[in-house]
Short mmCIF file of C-alpha atoms (C1' of nucleotides) in Angstrom, two decimals:
data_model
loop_
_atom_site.label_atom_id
_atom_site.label_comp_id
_atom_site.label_asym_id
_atom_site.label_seq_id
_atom_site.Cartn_x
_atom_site.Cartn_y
_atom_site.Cartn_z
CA UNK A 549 40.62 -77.30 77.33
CA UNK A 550 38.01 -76.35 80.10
CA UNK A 551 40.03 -73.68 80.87
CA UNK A 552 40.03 -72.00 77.56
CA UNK A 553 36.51 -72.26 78.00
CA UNK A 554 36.23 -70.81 81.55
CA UNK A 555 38.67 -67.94 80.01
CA UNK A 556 36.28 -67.50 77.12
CA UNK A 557 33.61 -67.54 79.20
CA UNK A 558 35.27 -65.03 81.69
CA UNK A 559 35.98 -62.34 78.81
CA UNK A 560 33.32 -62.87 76.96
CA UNK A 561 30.44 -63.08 79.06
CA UNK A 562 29.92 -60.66 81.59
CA UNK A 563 29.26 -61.89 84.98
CA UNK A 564 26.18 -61.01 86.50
CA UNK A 565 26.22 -63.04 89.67
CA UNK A 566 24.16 -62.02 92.02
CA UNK A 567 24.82 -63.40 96.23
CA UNK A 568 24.90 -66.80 96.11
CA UNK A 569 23.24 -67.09 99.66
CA UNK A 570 20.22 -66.96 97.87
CA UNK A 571 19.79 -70.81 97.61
CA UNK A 572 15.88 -71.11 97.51
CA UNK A 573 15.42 -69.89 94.10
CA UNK A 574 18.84 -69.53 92.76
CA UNK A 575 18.09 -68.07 89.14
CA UNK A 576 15.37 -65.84 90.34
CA UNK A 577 17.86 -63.78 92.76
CA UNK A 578 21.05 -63.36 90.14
CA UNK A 579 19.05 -63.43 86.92
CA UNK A 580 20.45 -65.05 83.74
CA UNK A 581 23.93 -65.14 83.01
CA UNK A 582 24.99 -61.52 80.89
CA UNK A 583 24.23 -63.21 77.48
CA UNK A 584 21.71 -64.62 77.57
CA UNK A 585 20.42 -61.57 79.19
CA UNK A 586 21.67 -59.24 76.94
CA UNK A 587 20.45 -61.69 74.04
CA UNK A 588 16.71 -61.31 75.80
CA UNK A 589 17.03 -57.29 76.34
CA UNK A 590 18.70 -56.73 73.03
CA UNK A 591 15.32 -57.86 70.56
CA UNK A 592 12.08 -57.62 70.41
CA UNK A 593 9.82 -60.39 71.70
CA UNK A 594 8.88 -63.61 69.18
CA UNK A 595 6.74 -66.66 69.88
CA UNK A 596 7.31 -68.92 67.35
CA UNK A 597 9.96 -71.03 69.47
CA UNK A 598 12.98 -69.42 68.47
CA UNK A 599 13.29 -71.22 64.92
CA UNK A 600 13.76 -68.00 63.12
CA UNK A 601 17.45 -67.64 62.99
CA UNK A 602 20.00 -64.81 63.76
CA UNK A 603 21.13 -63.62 60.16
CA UNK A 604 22.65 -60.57 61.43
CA UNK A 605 25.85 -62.31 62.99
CA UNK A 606 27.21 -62.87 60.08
CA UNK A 607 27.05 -59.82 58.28
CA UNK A 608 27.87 -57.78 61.51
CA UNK A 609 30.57 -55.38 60.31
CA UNK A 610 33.85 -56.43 59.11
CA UNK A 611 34.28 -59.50 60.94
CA UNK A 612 34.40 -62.91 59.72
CA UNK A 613 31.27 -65.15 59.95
CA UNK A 614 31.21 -67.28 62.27
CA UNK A 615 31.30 -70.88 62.10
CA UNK A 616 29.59 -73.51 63.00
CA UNK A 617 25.38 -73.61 63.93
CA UNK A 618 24.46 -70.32 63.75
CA UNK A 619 22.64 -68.66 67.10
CA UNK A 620 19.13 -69.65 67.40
CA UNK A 621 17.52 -66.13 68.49
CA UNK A 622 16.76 -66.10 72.23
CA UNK A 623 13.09 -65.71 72.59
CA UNK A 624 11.02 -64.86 75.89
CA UNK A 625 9.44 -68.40 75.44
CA UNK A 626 13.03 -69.94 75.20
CA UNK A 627 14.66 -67.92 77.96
CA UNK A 628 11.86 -68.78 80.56
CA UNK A 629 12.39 -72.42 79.22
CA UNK A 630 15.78 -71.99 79.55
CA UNK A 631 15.30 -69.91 82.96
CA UNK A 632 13.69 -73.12 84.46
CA UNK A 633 15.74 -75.80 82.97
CA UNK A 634 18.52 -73.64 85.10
CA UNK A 635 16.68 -73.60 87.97
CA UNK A 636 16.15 -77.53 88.05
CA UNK A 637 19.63 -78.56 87.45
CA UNK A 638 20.77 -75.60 90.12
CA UNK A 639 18.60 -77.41 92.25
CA UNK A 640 19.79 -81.01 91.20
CA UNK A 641 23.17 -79.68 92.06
CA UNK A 642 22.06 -78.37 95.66
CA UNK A 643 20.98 -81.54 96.41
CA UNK A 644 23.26 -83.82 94.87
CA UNK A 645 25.60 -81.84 96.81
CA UNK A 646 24.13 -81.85 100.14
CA UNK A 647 24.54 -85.67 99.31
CA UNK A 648 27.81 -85.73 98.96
CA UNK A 649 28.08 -83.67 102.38
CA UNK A 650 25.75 -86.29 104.31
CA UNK A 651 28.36 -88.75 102.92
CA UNK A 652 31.03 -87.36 104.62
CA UNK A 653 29.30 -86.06 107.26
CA UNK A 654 28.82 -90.04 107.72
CA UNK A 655 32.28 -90.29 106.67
CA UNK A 656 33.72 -88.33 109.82
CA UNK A 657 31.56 -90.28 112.16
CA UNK A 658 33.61 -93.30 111.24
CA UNK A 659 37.27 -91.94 110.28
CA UNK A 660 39.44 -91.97 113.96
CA UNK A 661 38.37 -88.35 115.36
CA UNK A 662 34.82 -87.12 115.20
CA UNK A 663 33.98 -84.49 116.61
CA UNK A 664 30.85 -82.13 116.39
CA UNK A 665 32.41 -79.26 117.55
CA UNK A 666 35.64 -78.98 115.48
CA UNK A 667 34.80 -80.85 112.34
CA UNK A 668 37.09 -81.95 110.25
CA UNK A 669 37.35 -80.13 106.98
CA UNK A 670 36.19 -82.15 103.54
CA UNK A 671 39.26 -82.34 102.36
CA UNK A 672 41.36 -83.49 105.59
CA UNK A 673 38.33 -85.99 106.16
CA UNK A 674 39.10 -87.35 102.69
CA UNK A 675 43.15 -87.71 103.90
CA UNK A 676 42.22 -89.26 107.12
CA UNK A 677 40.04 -91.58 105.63
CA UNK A 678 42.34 -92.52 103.89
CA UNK A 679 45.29 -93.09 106.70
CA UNK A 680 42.84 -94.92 108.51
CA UNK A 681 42.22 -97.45 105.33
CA UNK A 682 45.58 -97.75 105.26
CA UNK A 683 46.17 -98.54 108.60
CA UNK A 684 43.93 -101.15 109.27
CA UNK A 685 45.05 -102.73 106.44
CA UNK A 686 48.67 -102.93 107.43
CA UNK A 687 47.31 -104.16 110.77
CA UNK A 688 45.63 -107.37 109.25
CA UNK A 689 47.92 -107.73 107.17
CA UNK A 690 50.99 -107.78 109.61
CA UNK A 691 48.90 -109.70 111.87
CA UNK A 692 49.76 -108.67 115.10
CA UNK A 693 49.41 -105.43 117.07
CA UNK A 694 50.68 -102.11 116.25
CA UNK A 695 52.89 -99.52 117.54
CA UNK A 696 50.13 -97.25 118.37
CA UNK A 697 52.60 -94.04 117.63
CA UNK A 698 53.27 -95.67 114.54
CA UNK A 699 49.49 -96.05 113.96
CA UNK A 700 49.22 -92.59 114.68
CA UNK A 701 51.66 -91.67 112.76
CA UNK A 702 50.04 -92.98 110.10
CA UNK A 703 46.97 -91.63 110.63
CA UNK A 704 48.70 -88.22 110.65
CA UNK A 705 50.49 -88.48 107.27
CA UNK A 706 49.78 -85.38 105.03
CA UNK A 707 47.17 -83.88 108.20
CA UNK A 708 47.42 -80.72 108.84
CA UNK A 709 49.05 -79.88 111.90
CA UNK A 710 45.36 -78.94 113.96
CA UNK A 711 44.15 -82.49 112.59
CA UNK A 712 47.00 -84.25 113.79
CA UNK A 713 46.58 -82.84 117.22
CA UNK A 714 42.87 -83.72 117.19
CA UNK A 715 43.68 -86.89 116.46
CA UNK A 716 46.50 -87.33 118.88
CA UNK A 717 43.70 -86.06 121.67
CA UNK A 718 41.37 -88.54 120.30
CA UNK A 719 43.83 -91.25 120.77
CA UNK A 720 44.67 -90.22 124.16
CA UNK A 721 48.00 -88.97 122.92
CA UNK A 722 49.45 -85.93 124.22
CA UNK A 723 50.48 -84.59 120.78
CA UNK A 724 53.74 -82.74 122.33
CA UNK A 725 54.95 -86.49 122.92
CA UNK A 726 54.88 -87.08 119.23
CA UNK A 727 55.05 -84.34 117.99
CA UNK A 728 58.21 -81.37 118.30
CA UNK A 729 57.28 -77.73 117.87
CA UNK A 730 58.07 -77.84 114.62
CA UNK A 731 55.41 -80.16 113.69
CA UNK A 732 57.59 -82.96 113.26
CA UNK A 733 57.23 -86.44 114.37
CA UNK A 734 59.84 -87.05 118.24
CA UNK A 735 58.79 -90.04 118.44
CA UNK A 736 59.82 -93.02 119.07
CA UNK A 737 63.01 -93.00 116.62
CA UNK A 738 61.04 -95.22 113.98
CA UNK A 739 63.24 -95.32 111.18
CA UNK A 740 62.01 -95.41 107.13
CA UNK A 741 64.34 -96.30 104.68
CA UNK A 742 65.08 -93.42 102.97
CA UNK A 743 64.22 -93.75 98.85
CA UNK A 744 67.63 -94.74 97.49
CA UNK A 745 67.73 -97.44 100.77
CA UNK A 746 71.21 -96.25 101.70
CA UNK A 747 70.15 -94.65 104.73
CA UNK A 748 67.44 -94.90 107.20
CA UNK A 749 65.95 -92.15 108.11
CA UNK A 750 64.18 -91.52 111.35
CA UNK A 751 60.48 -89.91 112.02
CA UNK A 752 62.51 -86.74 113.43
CA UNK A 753 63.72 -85.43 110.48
CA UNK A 754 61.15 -86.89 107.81
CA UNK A 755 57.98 -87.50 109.55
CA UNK A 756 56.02 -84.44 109.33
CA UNK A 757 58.23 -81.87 107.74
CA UNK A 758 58.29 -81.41 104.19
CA UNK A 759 61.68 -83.42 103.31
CA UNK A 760 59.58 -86.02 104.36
CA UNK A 761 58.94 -88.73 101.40
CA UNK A 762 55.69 -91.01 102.66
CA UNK A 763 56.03 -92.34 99.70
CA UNK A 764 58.50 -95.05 101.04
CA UNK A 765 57.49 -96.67 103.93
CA UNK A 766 59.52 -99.69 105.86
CA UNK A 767 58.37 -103.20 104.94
CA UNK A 768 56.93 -103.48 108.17
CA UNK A 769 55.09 -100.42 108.02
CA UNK A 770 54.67 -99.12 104.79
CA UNK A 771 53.52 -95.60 104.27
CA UNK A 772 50.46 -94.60 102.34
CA UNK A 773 51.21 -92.45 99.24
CA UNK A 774 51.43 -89.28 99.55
CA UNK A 775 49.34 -86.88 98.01
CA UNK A 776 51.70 -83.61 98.06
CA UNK A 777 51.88 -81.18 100.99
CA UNK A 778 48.83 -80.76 103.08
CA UNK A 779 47.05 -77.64 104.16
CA UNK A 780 49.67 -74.84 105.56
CA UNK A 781 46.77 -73.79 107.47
CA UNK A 782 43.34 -75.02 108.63
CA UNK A 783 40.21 -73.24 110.12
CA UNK A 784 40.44 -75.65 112.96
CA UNK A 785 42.29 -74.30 115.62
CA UNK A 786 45.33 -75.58 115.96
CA UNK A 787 44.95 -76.47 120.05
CA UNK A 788 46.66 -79.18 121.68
CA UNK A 789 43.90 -81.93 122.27
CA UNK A 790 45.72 -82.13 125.67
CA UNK A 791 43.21 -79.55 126.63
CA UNK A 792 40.18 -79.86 128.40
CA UNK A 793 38.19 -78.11 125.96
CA UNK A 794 39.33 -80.04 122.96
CA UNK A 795 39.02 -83.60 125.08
CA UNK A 796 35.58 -82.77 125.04
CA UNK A 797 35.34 -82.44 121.87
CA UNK A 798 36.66 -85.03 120.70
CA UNK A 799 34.68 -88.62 120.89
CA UNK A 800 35.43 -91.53 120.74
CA UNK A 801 34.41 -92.61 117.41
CA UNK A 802 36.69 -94.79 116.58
CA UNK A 803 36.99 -98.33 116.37
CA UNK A 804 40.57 -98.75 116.95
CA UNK A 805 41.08 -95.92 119.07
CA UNK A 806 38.88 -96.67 121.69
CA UNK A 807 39.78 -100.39 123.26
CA UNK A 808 43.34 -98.63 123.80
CA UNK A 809 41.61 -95.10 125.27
CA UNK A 810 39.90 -97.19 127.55
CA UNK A 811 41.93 -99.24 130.36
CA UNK A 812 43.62 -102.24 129.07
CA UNK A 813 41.88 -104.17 131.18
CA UNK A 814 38.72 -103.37 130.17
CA UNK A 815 39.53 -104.80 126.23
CA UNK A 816 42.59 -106.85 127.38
CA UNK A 817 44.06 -104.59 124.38
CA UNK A 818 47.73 -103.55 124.80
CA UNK A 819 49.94 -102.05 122.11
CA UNK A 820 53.15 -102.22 121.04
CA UNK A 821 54.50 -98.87 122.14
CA UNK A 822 57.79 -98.27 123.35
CA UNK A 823 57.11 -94.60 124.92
CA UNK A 824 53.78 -94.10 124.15
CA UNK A 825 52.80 -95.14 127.57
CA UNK A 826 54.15 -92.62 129.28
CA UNK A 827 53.38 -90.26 126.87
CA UNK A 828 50.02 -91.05 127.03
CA UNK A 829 47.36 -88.99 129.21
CA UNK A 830 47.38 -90.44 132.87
CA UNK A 831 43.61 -90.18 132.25
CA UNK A 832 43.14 -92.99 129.97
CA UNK A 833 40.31 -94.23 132.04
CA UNK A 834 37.66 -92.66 129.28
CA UNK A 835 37.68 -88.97 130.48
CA UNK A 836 35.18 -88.04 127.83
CA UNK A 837 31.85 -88.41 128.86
CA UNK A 838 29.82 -87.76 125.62
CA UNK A 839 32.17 -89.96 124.22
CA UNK A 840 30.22 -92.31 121.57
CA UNK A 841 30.55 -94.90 119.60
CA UNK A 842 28.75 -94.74 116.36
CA UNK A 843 25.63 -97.55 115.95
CA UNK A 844 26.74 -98.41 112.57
CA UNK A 845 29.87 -99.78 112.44
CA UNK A 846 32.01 -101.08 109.93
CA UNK A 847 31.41 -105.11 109.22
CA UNK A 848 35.77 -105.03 109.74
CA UNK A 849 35.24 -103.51 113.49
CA UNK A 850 33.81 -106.84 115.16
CA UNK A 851 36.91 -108.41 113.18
CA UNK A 852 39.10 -106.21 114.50
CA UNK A 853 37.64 -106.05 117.64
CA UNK A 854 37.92 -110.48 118.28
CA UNK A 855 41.45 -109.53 116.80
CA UNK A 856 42.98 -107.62 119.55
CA UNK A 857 40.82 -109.47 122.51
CA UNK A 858 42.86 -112.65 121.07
"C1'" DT B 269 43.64 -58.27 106.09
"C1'" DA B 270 45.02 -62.55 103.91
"C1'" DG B 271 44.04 -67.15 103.47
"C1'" DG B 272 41.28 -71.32 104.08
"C1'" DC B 273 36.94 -73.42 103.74
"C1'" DC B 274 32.49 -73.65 102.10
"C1'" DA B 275 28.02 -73.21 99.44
"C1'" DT B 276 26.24 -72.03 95.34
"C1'" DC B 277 25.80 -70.97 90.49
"C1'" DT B 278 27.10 -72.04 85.99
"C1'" DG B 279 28.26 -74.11 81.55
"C1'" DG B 280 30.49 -78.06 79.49
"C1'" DT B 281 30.63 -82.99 78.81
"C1'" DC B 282 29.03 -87.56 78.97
"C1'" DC B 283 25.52 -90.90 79.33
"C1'" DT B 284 20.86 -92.88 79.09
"C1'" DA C 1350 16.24 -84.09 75.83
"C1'" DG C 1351 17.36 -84.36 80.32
"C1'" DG C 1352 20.06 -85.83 84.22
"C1'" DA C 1353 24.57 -86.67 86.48
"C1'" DC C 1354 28.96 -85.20 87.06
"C1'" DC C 1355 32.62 -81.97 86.96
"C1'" DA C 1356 35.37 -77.91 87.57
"C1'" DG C 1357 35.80 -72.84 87.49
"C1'" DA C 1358 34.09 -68.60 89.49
"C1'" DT C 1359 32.32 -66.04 93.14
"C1'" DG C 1360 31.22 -64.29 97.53
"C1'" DG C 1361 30.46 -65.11 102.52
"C1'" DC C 1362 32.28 -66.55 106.87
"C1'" DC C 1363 35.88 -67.41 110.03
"C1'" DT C 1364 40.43 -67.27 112.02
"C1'" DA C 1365 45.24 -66.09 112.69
#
DNA sequence: TAGGCCATCTGGTCCT
DNA sequence: AGGACCAGATGGCCTA
């Protein structure tokens, strides 16, 4: 339906857009829209507020009337009203979208990897968000700690391939340890049933790669749904977070993340990882020195965090 | 240069 | 009537 009325709109009404850098006054840079404006241009002025109406539509040559409430005639009183009443809601919509942007600007500053130099794009914020959700909740719920490549894994599911190695970096995970060339999951062989529950099938050949069905997790570890394939590409660049410069960038934002980046005996936090030690950078011992934690955290953190000092 | 991401404008729809 | 929300369109910027 609201396509056939962005095609009608699209062949009916001539776009006059003008740049749409020009935020400040919207309206005043691109004009009005090619009706309207050709509704203004195409009669002669009247003041009486437009309640004279426009008999010559239906008599216009051979075609049928029209229908419905007939075209109130655009007048210069009623196109500066309706100029302004543009230029409001434009602005309404600036701001209500900056809004949303604050939100998940804040939104970043809590999901597992924030960083202000490579930030995350909307919609992979959204996805890892989500992961994240999902993760702590299968970690109270199971009750005891994770696999941390599992975790990651987690976190990772439906990332684009750049995210996924951000987030790797931010969990102190050298992302070639997890994941092959190809973008799918090496390790460790954690196997998910695969949907008929025949066969398991192992991270290797269904993590990452698109035969992969996160749809059915294991009943230990249950997958979050999955919402289709993710991005095929990303304007992050897709750099190992193995690398100096993207360890920088990366912080330590994260809740979960960090009592493991840090040394165990710091938090007294170990997890259950079969290879992820060694796979893990040598440098645990908090490399990153802007590395923050973010003031406001989540009432579930100080759960979490008297969880895994138990 | 293509593709992804983003900001903005815009008109429609729903709600108060 | 006006505001909030939504989704399509558009153009700019950036990166591979």
């Amino acid at each position: 339906m609201r396509s056939a009325v962005m095609l009608t709109r699209l062949f009916s009404a001539p776009s006059v857009l003008a740049e749409p850098g020009s935020c400040e006054d919207g309206l005043e840079a691109r004009g009005l829209d090619g009706r309207t404006h050709s509704d203004i241009t195409g009669e002669d002025e009247e003041e009486d507020e437009g309640e004279e109406e426009d008999g010559d539509e239906d008599t216009e040559g051979d075609r049928p009337k029209k229908r419905g409430p007939k075209k109130r005639r655009m007048t210069q009183a009623r196109a500066e009203r309706s100029k302004l009443r543009r230029q409001k809601a434009n602005s309404r919509e600036r701001t209500r979208m900056h809004d949303l942007n604050s939100g998940l600007d804040n939104l970043r500053k809590v999901v597992p990897c924030y960083s202000k130099t490579q930030k995350l794009s909307k919609i992979e914020t959204l996805r890892l968000a989500k992961n994240y959700i999902w993760a702590l909740s299968e970690i109270l719920r199971a009750g005891k700690r994770p696999d941390l490549v599992l975790y990651v894994q987690t976190l990772c599911k439906g990332l684009s391939q750049p995210t996924t190695n951000l987030v790797a970096g931010c969990l102190q995970l050298n992302s070639r340890n997890f994941l092959t060339e190809q973008g799918c999951f090496s390790v460790p062989p954690y196997h998910y049933p695969c949907p008929s529950g025949s066969n398991a099938h192992s991270l290797q050949t269904h993590g990452y790669c698109s035969t992969y069905d996160p749809g059915h997790g294991s009943a230990e570890y249950p997958s979050p749904e999955y919402e289709g394939p993710f991005s095929a590409g990303s304007s992050l660049k897709p750099q190992d977070c193995g690398s100096p410069d993207a360890e920088r960038s990366c912080h330590y934002a994260m809740r979960y993340s960090a009592p493991y980046a840090q040394p165990a005996a710091a938090h007294g936090l170990g997890f259950e990882s079969g290879g992820v030690r060694a796979g893990a950078h040598s440098q645990s011992a908090m490399p990153y020195h802007d590395t923050q934690l973010p003031h406001n955290r989540p009432p579930a953190y100080e759960e979490l965090n008297t969880f895994f000092h138990n």
